[in-house]
Short mmCIF file of C-alpha atoms (C1' of nucleotides) in Angstrom, two decimals:
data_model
loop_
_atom_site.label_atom_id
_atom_site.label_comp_id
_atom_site.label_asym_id
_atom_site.label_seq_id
_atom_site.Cartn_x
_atom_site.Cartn_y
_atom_site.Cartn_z
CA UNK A 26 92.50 99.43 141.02
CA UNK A 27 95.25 97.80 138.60
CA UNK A 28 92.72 95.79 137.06
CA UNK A 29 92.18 96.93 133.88
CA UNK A 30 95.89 97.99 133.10
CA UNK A 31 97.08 94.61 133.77
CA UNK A 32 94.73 93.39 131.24
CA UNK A 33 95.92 96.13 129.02
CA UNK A 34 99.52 94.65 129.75
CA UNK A 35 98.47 90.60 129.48
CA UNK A 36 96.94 90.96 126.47
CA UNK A 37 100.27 91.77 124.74
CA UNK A 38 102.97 90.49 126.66
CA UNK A 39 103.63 88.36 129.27
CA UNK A 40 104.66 89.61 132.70
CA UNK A 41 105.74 87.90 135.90
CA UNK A 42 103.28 88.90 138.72
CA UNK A 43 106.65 90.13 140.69
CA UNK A 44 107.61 92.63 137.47
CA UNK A 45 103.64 94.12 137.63
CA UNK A 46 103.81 94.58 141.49
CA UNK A 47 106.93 96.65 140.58
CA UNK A 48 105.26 98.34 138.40
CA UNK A 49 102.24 99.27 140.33
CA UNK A 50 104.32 101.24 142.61
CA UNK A 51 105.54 104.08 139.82
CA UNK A 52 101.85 104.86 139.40
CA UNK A 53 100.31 107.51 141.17
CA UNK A 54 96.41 107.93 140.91
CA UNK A 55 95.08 111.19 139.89
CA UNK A 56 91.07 112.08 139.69
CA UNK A 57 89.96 114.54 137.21
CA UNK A 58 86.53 116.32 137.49
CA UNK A 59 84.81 117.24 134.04
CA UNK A 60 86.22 119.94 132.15
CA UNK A 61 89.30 119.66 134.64
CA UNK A 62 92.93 119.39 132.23
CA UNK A 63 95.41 116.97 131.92
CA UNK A 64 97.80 119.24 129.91
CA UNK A 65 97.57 122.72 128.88
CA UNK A 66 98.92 123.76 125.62
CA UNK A 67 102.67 125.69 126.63
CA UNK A 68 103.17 123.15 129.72
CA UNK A 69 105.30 120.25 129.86
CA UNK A 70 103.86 116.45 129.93
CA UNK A 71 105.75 115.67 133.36
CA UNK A 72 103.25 112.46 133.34
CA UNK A 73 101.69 110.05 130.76
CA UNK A 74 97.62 108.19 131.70
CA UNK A 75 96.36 105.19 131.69
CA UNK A 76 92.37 105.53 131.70
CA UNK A 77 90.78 103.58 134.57
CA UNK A 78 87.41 105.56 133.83
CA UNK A 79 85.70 108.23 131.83
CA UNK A 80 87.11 110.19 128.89
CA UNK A 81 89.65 112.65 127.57
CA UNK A 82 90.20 114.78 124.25
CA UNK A 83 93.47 116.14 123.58
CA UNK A 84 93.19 118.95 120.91
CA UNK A 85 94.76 121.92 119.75
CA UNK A 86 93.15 125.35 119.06
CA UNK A 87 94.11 126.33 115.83
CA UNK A 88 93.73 130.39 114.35
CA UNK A 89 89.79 130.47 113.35
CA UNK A 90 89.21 129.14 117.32
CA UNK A 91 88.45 125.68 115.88
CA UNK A 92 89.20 122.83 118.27
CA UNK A 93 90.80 119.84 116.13
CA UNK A 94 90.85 116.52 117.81
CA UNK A 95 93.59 113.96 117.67
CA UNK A 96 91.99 111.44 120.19
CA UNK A 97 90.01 110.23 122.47
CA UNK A 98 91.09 108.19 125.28
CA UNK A 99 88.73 106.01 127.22
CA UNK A 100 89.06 103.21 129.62
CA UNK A 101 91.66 100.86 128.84
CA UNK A 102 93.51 103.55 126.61
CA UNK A 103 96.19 105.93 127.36
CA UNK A 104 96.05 109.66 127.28
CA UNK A 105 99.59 111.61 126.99
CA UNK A 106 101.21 113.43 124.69
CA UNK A 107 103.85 111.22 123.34
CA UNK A 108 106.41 113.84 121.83
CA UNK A 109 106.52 116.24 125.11
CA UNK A 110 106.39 113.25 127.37
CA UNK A 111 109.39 111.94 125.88
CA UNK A 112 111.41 115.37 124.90
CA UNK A 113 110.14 117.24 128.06
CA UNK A 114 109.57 120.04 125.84
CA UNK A 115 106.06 122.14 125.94
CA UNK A 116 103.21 120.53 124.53
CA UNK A 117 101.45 121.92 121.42
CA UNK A 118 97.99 119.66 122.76
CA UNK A 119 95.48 120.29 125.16
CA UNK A 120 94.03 117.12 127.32
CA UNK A 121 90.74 117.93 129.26
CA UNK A 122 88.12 115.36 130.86
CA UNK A 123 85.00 114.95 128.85
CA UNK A 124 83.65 113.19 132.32
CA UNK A 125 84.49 112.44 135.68
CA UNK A 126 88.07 110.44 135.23
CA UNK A 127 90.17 107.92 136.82
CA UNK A 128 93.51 108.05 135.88
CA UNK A 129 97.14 106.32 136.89
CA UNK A 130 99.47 108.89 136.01
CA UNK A 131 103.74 107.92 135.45
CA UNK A 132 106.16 109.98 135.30
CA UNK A 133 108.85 109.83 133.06
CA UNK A 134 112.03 108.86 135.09
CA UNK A 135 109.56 106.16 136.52
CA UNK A 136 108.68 105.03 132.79
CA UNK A 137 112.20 105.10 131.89
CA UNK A 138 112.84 103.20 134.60
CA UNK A 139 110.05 100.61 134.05
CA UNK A 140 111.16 100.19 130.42
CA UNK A 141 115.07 99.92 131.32
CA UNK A 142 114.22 97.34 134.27
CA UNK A 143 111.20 95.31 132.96
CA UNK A 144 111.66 93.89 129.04
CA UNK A 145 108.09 93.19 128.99
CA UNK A 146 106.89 96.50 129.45
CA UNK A 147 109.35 97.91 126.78
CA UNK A 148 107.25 95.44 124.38
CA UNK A 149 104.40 96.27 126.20
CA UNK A 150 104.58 99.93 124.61
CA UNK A 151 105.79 98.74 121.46
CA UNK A 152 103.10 97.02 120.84
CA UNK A 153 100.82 100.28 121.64
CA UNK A 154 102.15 102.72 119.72
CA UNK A 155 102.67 100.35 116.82
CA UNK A 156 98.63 99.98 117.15
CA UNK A 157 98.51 103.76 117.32
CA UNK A 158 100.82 104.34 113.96
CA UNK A 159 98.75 101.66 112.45
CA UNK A 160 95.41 103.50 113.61
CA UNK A 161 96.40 107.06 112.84
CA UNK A 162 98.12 106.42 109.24
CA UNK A 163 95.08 105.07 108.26
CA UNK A 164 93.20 107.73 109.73
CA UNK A 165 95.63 109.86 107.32
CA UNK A 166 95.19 108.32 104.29
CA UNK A 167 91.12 108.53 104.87
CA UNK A 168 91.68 112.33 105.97
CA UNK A 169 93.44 112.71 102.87
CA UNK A 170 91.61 110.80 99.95
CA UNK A 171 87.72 110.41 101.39
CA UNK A 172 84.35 113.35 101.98
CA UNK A 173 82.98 114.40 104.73
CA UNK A 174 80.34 111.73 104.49
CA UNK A 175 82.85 108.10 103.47
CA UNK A 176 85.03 109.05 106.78
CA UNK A 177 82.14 109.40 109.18
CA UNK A 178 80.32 105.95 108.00
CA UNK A 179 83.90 104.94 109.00
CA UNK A 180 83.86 105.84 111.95
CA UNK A 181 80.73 104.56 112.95
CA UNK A 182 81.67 101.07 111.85
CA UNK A 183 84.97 101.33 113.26
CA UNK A 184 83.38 102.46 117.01
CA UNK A 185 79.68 101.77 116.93
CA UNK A 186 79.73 101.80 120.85
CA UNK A 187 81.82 104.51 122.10
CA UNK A 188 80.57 107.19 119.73
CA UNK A 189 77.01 107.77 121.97
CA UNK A 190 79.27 109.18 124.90
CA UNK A 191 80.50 111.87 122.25
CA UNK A 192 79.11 114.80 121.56
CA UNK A 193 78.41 115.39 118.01
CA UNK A 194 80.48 118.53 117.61
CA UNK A 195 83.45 116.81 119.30
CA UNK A 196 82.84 113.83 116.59
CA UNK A 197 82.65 116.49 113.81
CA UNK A 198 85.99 118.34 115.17
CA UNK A 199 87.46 114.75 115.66
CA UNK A 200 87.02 114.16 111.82
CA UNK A 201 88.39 117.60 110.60
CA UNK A 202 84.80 119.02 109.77
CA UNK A 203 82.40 121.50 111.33
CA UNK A 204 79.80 120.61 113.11
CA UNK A 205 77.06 122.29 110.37
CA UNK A 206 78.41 119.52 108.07
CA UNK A 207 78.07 116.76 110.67
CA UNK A 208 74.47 117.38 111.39
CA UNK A 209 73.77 117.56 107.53
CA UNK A 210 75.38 114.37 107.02
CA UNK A 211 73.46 112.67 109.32
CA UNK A 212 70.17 114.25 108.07
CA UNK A 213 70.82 112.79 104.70
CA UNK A 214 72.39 109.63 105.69
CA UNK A 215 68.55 108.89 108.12
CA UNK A 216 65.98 110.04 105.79
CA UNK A 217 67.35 107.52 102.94
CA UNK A 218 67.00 105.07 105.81
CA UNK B 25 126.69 98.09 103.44
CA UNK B 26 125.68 98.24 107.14
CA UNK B 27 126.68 101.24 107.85
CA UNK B 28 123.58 102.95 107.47
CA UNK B 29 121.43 100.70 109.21
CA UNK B 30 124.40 100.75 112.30
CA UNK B 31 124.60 104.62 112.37
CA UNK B 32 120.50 104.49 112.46
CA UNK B 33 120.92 102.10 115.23
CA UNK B 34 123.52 104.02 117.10
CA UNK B 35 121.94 106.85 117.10
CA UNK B 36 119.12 105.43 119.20
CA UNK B 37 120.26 103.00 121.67
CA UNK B 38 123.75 101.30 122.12
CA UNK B 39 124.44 97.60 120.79
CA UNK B 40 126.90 94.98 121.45
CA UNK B 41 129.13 94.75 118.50
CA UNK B 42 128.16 91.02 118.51
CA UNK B 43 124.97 91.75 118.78
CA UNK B 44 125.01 93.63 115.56
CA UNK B 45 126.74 91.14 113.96
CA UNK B 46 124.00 88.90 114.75
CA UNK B 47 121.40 90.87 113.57
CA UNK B 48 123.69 91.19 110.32
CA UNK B 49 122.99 87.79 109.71
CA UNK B 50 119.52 87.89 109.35
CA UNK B 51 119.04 90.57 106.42
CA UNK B 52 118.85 89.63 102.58
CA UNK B 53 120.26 92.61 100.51
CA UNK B 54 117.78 93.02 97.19
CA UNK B 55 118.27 95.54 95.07
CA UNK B 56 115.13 97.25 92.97
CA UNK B 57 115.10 98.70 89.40
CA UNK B 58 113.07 102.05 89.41
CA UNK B 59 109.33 101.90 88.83
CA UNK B 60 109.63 98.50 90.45
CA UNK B 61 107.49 96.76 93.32
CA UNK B 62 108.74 95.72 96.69
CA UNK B 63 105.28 95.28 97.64
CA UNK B 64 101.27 95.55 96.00
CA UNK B 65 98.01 96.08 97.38
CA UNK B 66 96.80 92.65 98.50
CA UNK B 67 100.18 90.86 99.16
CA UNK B 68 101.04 90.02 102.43
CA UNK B 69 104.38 92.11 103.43
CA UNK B 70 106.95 88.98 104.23
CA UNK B 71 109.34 91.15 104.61
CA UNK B 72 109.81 94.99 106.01
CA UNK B 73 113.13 96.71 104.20
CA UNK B 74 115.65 99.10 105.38
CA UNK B 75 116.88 101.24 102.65
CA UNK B 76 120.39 101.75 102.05
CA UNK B 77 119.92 103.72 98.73
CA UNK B 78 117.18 105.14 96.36
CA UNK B 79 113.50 105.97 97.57
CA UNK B 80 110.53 104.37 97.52
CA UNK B 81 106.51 105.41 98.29
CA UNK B 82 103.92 103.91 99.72
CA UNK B 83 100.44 104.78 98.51
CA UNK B 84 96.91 103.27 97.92
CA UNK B 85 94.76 103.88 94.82
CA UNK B 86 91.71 105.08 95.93
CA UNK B 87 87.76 105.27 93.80
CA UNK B 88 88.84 107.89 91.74
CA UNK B 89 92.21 106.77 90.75
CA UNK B 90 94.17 109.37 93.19
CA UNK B 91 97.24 107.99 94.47
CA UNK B 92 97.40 109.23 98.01
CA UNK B 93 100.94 108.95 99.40
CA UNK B 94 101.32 108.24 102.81
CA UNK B 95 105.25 107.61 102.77
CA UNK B 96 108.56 108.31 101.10
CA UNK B 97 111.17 106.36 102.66
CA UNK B 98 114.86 107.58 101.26
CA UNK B 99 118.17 106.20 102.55
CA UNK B 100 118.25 105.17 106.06
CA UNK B 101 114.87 104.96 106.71
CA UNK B 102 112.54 101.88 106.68
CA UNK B 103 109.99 100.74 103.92
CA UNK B 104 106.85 98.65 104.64
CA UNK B 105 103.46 98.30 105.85
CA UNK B 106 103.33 97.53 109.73
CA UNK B 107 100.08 96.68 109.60
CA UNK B 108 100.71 93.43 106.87
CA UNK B 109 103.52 92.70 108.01
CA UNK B 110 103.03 92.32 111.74
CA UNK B 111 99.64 90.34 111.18
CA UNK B 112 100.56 88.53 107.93
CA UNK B 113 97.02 89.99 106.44
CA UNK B 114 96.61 91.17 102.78
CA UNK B 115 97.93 94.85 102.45
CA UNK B 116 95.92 97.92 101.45
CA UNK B 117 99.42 99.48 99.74
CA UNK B 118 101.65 99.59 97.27
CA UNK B 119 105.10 100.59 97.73
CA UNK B 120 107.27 101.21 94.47
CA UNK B 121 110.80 102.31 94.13
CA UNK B 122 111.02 105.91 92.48
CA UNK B 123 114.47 105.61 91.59
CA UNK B 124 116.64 102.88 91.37
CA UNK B 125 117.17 101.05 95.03
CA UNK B 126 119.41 99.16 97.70
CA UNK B 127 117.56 97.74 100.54
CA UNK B 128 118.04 95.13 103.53
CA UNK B 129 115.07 92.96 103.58
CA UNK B 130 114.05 91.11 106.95
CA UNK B 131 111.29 88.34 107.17
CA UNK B 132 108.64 88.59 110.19
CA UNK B 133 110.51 85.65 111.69
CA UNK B 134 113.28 87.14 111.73
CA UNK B 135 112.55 89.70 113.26
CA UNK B 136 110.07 88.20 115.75
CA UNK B 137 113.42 86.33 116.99
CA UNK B 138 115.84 89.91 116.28
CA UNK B 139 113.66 91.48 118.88
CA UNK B 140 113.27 88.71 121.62
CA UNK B 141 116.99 87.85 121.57
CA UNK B 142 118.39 91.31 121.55
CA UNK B 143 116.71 93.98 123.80
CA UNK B 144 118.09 96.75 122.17
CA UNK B 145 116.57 96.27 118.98
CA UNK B 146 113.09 95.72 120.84
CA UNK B 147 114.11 99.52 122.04
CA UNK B 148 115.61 100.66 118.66
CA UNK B 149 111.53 99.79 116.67
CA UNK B 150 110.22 101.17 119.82
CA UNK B 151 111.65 104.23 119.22
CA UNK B 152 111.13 104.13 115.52
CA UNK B 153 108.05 103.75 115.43
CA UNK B 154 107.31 106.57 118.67
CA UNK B 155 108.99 109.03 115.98
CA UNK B 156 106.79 107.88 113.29
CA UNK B 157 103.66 108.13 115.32
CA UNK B 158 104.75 111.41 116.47
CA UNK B 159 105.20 112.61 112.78
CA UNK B 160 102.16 111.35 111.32
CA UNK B 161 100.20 112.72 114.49
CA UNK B 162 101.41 115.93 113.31
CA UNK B 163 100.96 115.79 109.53
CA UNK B 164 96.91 114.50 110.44
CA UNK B 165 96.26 117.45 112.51
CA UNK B 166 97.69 119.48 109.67
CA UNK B 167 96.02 117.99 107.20
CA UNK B 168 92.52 118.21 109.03
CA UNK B 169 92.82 121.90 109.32
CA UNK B 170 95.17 123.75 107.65
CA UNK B 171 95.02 124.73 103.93
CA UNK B 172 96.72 123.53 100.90
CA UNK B 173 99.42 126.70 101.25
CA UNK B 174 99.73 126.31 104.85
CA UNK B 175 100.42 122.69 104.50
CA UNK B 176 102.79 123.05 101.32
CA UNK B 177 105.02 125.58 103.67
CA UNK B 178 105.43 123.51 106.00
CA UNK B 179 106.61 120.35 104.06
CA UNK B 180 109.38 122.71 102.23
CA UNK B 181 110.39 123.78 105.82
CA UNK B 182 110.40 120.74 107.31
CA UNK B 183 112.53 118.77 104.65
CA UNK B 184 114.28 121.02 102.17
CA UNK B 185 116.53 119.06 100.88
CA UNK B 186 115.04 115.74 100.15
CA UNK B 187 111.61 117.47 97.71
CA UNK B 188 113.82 118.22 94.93
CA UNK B 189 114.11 114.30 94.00
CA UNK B 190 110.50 114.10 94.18
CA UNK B 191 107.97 115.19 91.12
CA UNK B 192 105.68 117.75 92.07
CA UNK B 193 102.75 115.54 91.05
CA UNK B 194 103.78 112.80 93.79
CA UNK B 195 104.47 115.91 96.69
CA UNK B 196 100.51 116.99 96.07
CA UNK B 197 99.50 113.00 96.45
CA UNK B 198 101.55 113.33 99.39
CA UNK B 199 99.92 116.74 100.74
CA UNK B 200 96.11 115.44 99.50
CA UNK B 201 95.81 117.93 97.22
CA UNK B 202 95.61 117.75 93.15
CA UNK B 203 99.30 118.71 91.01
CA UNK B 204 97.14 121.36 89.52
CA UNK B 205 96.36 123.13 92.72
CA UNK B 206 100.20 122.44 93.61
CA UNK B 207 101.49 124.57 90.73
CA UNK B 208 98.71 126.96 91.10
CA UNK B 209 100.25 127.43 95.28
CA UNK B 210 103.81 127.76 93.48
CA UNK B 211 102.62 130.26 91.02
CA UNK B 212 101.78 132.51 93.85
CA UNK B 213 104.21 132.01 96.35
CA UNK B 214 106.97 132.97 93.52
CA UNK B 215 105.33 135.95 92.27
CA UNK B 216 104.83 137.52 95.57
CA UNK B 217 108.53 136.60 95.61
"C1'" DC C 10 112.64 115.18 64.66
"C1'" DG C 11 108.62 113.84 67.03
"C1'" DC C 12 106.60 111.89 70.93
"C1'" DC C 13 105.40 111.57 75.78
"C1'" DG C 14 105.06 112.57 80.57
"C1'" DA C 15 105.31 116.58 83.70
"C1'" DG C 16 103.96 120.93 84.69
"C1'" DT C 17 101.14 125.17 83.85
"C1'" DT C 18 97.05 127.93 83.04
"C1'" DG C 19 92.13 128.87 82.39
"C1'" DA C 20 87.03 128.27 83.14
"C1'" DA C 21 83.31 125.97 85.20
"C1'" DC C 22 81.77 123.35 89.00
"C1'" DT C 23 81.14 121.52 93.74
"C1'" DG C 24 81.68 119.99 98.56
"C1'" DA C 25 82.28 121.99 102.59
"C1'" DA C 26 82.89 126.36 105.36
"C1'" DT C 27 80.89 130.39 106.99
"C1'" DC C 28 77.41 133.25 108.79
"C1'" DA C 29 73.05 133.62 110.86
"C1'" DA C 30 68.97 132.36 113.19
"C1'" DG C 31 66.01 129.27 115.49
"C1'" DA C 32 64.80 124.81 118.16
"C1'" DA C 33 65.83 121.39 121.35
"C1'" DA C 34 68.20 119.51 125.38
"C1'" DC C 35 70.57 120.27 129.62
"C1'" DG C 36 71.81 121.46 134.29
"C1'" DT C 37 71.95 124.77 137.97
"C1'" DG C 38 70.13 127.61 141.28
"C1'" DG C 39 66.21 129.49 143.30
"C1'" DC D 29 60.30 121.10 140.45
"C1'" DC D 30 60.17 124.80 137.64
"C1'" DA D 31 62.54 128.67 135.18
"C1'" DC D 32 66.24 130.49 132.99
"C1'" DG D 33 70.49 130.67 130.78
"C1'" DT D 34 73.82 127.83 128.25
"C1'" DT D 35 75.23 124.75 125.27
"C1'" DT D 36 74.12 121.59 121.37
"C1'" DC D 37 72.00 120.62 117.26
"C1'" DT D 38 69.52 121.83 113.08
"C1'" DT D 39 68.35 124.37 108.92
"C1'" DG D 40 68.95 127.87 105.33
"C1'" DA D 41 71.59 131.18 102.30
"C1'" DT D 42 75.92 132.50 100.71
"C1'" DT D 43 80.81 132.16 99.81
"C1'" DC D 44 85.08 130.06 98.81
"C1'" DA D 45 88.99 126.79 98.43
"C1'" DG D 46 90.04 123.25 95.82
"C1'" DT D 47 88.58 119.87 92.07
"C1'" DT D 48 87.66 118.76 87.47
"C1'" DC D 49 88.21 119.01 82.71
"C1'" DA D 50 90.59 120.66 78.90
"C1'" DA D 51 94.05 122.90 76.27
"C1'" DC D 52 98.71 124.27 75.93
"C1'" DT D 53 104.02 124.50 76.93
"C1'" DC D 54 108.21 122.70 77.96
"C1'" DG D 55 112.13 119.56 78.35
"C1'" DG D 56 114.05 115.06 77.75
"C1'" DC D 57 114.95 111.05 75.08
"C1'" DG D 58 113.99 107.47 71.65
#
DNA sequence: CGCCGAGTTGAACTGAATCAAGAAACGTGG
DNA sequence: CCACGTTTCTTGATTCAGTTCAACTCGGCG
């Protein structure tokens, strides 16, 4: 069951075998149907996922009912938000299950815990959301400076694989346009080959 | 000249007074006329800086010649690009002092060996970088659907003070807008007073 | 005094949003 | 396994926020 989040965890630290047994014990597992949330916008982020299977969106719903989306989180990722997790103030995001989803929920006493006791894991998250700055500034800068068209041939290179699970107006909310433009895109992109 | 960096450590987790003195050690003060380079686009980024005085951005120059800004850093906040810096790779920005500057420069060894001999400078990035992430989470969602006016507002209300050293043409490379559609948002939010 | 960069203002243009309607794919229950 | 309603995707016409290009003003500084 901890298979995939100790490879998370090996692949940028090392642990002692004793620190992840620890560890294992703070998790609790949680199953999600589809459509079932994680968070609700107004509630607090008591816990923060690690992905085992399947696939969330956290979002907000902004005036005009639109449905921007800050990420996806798959297997092997984590799924939280990171502000009301920490502050234990209400979240601004929503987090539902696109599909059926396995997750290992920790609270936050536990994770402050597991950070103060275990060094490695303190790196361990670090190392994550350093990947995540790195990942969403330059998701910024492309937001910022590139069409409709330049940041969806982007993203295409940047996930050719995961993309097929997504539907397309999730993938067209994800980059901040509608999902008219998305489909047009496309259209013109395939019939210049 | 290390108080700053020691009240921005303070503020964040506690250190050993010797502990601080070691990490002391391993900073090289520079000091940066205005309009000058601590860093340009396809240098790797030896070093990541602290500023004690001045400001500095950090921008790309995209296609069209835009200058998209995806960070000021002013006094007691850091200056670099993670991404160059942690993997030694070419970087994709420039950063330039705007006004004349005072940092603390340390080298990625030195701070490989900062954060595995002292644990609470491991926690102190950590927690930089969580507020970072949180903050550019924030300005992305903002930037992928509100409007130039919307997003303006909020930039004046979320740092009042620190826009009046800036030139309005470098705030609408910030915001992703042109300084033409800048003044025309100032235009009308002073006449409806 | 005269130049130069920064900011403003105006007019024309354009990429993407909006609104609307239809087609295709999906899954749920009978 | 089919039928029906729902959701997803496509296509077209129109509108609009923001860009582009160009001219002009202002303030600072040699």
């Amino acid at each position: 069951m901890f298979e995939l989040l100790l490879q998370s965890v090996k692949e940028k630290v090392s642990v002692k075998a004793d620190e992840f047994e620890f560890a294992k014990t703070l998790f609790i597992p949680k199953k999600l149907r589809k459509r079932q949330y994680l968070l609700q916008e107004g509630d607090v982020s008591k816990y923060t996922a690690f992905v085992e299977k399947g696939m969330l969106r956290m979002f907000t719903v902004d005036e005009k009912g639109n449905e921007p989306i800050l990420q996806f989180s798959m297997e092997g990722w984590w799924a939280g938000d990171l502000y009301s997790f920490l502050t234990q103030e209400p979240s601004q995001y929503h987090i539902e299950a696109m599909e059926v989803c396995e997750l290992l929920l920790i609270s936050k006493s536990s994770w402050d815990m597991l950070l103060d006791k275990v060094p490695a894991f303190e790196r361990y998250f670090r190392i994550l959301i350093q990947n995540s700055l790195i990942a969403t500034q330059r998701r910024l800068m492309s937001s910022m400076s590139e069409s409709a068209e330049e940041k969806y041939t982007k993203l295409i290179n940047n996930f050719p694989g995961c993309l097929q699970r997504i539907p397309q107006h999730m993938i067209a909310s994800y980059l901040g346009i509608t999902p008219e433009t998305l489909s047009r895109i496309r259209g013109q992109m395939s019939e210049r080959k």
